[in-house]
XYZ file of C-alpha atoms in Angstrom:
169
model
C 5.107 -12.913 1.207
C 9.033 -13.562 1.130
C 9.228 -12.750 4.632
C 6.749 -15.614 5.647
C 7.717 -18.092 3.042
C 11.424 -17.608 3.468
C 12.237 -15.895 6.729
C 15.720 -16.634 6.531
C 16.312 -14.364 3.491
C 14.730 -11.222 5.197
C 16.497 -9.211 7.734
C 13.851 -6.441 8.291
C 10.759 -5.126 6.817
C 10.244 -1.169 6.027
C 6.628 -0.963 4.292
C 4.357 1.810 3.285
C 0.912 1.179 3.311
C 0.660 -2.536 2.613
C -2.148 -3.941 0.260
C -2.833 -7.015 2.388
C -6.423 -6.882 2.511
C -6.801 -10.522 3.289
C -5.701 -9.702 7.062
C -8.563 -7.663 7.531
C -11.254 -9.640 9.576
C -13.621 -7.031 11.483
C -16.705 -6.123 9.866
C -16.489 -2.380 9.964
C -12.933 -2.645 8.230
C -14.451 -5.088 5.605
C -16.872 -2.778 4.794
C -14.146 0.016 4.440
C -12.284 -2.672 2.324
C -15.378 -3.201 -0.039
C -16.202 0.338 -0.522
C -12.601 0.975 -1.817
C -13.058 -2.130 -4.285
C -16.493 -0.371 -5.436
C -15.170 2.952 -5.943
C -15.901 4.113 -9.485
C -12.437 5.013 -10.327
C -11.291 1.550 -8.932
C -13.677 0.024 -11.549
C -12.903 2.373 -14.339
C -9.212 1.435 -13.855
C -9.937 -2.348 -14.299
C -12.073 -1.753 -17.211
C -9.162 0.290 -18.711
C -6.608 -2.312 -17.875
C -8.782 -4.961 -19.497
C -9.204 -2.776 -22.796
C -5.277 -2.480 -22.916
C -5.087 1.061 -22.102
C -2.384 0.734 -19.263
C -2.133 4.403 -19.035
C -5.454 5.231 -18.207
C -5.594 2.345 -15.842
C -2.389 3.694 -13.764
C -3.932 7.102 -13.897
C -7.441 5.927 -12.618
C -5.540 3.649 -9.890
C -3.140 6.315 -8.799
C -5.697 9.035 -8.413
C -8.170 6.404 -6.560
C -5.386 5.128 -4.243
C -4.704 8.681 -3.479
C -8.080 10.215 -3.286
C -7.075 12.891 -5.480
C -7.491 13.507 -8.991
C -4.129 14.447 -10.921
C -1.951 12.316 -8.577
C -0.691 10.194 -11.519
C -0.005 13.400 -13.600
C 1.768 15.108 -10.878
C 4.062 12.159 -10.278
C 7.864 12.268 -11.478
C 8.203 10.535 -15.034
C 9.940 7.410 -13.475
C 6.856 7.015 -10.914
C 4.688 7.263 -13.804
C 6.383 4.726 -15.822
C 6.322 2.223 -13.035
C 2.796 2.559 -12.534
C 1.975 2.265 -16.153
C 4.332 -0.930 -16.304
C 2.559 -2.471 -13.249
C -1.094 -1.286 -14.092
C -2.245 -4.534 -14.949
C -1.200 -6.330 -11.742
C -2.207 -3.067 -9.776
C -5.937 -3.387 -11.351
C -6.726 -6.749 -12.552
C -5.139 -8.835 -9.700
C -7.154 -7.500 -6.927
C -7.412 -8.786 -4.112
C -3.456 -9.899 -3.960
C -3.337 -13.218 -5.381
C -1.393 -14.633 -2.394
C -3.712 -13.905 0.659
C -1.817 -13.505 3.800
C -3.393 -13.933 7.447
C -2.917 -11.841 10.371
C -1.605 -15.258 12.050
C 0.965 -15.570 9.389
C 2.172 -11.880 9.794
C 2.552 -12.615 13.543
C 5.103 -15.276 12.915
C 7.646 -12.376 11.474
C 10.471 -12.199 13.773
C 12.337 -9.590 11.885
C 12.019 -5.877 12.655
C 9.142 -4.226 10.732
C 8.220 -0.550 10.208
C 4.926 0.159 8.446
C 4.262 3.733 7.313
C 1.104 5.364 6.169
C 0.333 8.994 4.881
C -1.330 11.217 7.198
C -4.003 12.194 4.633
C -4.231 8.609 3.414
C -7.759 6.970 2.472
C -9.325 4.934 4.993
C -8.949 1.726 3.156
C -5.068 2.257 3.395
C -5.315 3.244 7.193
C -7.328 0.277 8.256
C -4.709 -2.170 6.434
C -1.737 -0.437 7.801
C -3.379 -0.430 11.320
C -4.238 -4.249 11.103
C -0.648 -5.422 9.733
C 0.598 -3.202 12.952
C -1.637 -5.051 15.034
C -0.674 -8.367 13.766
C 3.221 -8.154 13.981
C 4.238 -7.996 17.726
C 6.825 -5.515 17.971
C 5.917 -3.493 14.864
C 6.442 0.275 14.474
C 3.660 2.406 12.785
C 4.671 5.805 11.542
C 2.541 8.395 10.107
C 4.221 10.522 7.330
C 2.876 14.082 7.688
C 1.473 15.967 4.490
C 1.305 12.789 2.444
C -1.263 10.328 1.025
C -0.356 6.593 -0.229
C 2.444 8.204 -2.260
C 4.302 9.312 0.804
C 7.597 8.364 -0.536
C 7.519 11.199 -3.281
C 4.651 13.183 -1.881
C 6.933 13.732 1.136
C 10.218 12.470 0.486
C 12.291 14.231 3.017
C 10.068 12.733 5.927
C 9.594 9.360 4.481
C 13.583 8.975 3.625
C 14.239 10.237 7.265
C 12.041 7.258 8.862
C 13.583 4.930 6.310
C 17.135 5.930 6.798
C 16.613 5.594 10.936
C 15.085 2.259 10.421
C 18.190 0.951 8.136
C 20.685 2.751 10.971
C 18.615 0.678 13.441
C 18.707 -2.644 11.426
């Protein structure tokens, strides 16, 4: 949103699996997004957040996004705390409250790298690929042996790409 609304404040974007489902227009891709939203763990995560159980909401959300039970429990303490702190936002404000279009993304004029995990769910894969198509000149990188949590699931590969991006920009 910052790069679109205040482009002068942004010099580059390095984004891991963006959650901008509003850019999805293809019927097959919309189906993938709808299936993700209707997934039982996503529904349970929203219910837990509404009930005020933010740790359970964070657990269910992390496990759903990564398509792997135990993802939240295996996360480093700082990551768990961040997920709990953000559980209400991650579970109750879906989809993103500020919809972004592909046309708006196409107006971004700074260097953009989008990463996705090799083992990521179709939902995240579809959105990452769509964002890459929307932003001319963007780079799409697959982080091996990782899911949505690539920054901490394969930090050496993720950080290598991040440092390369920073060195170029």
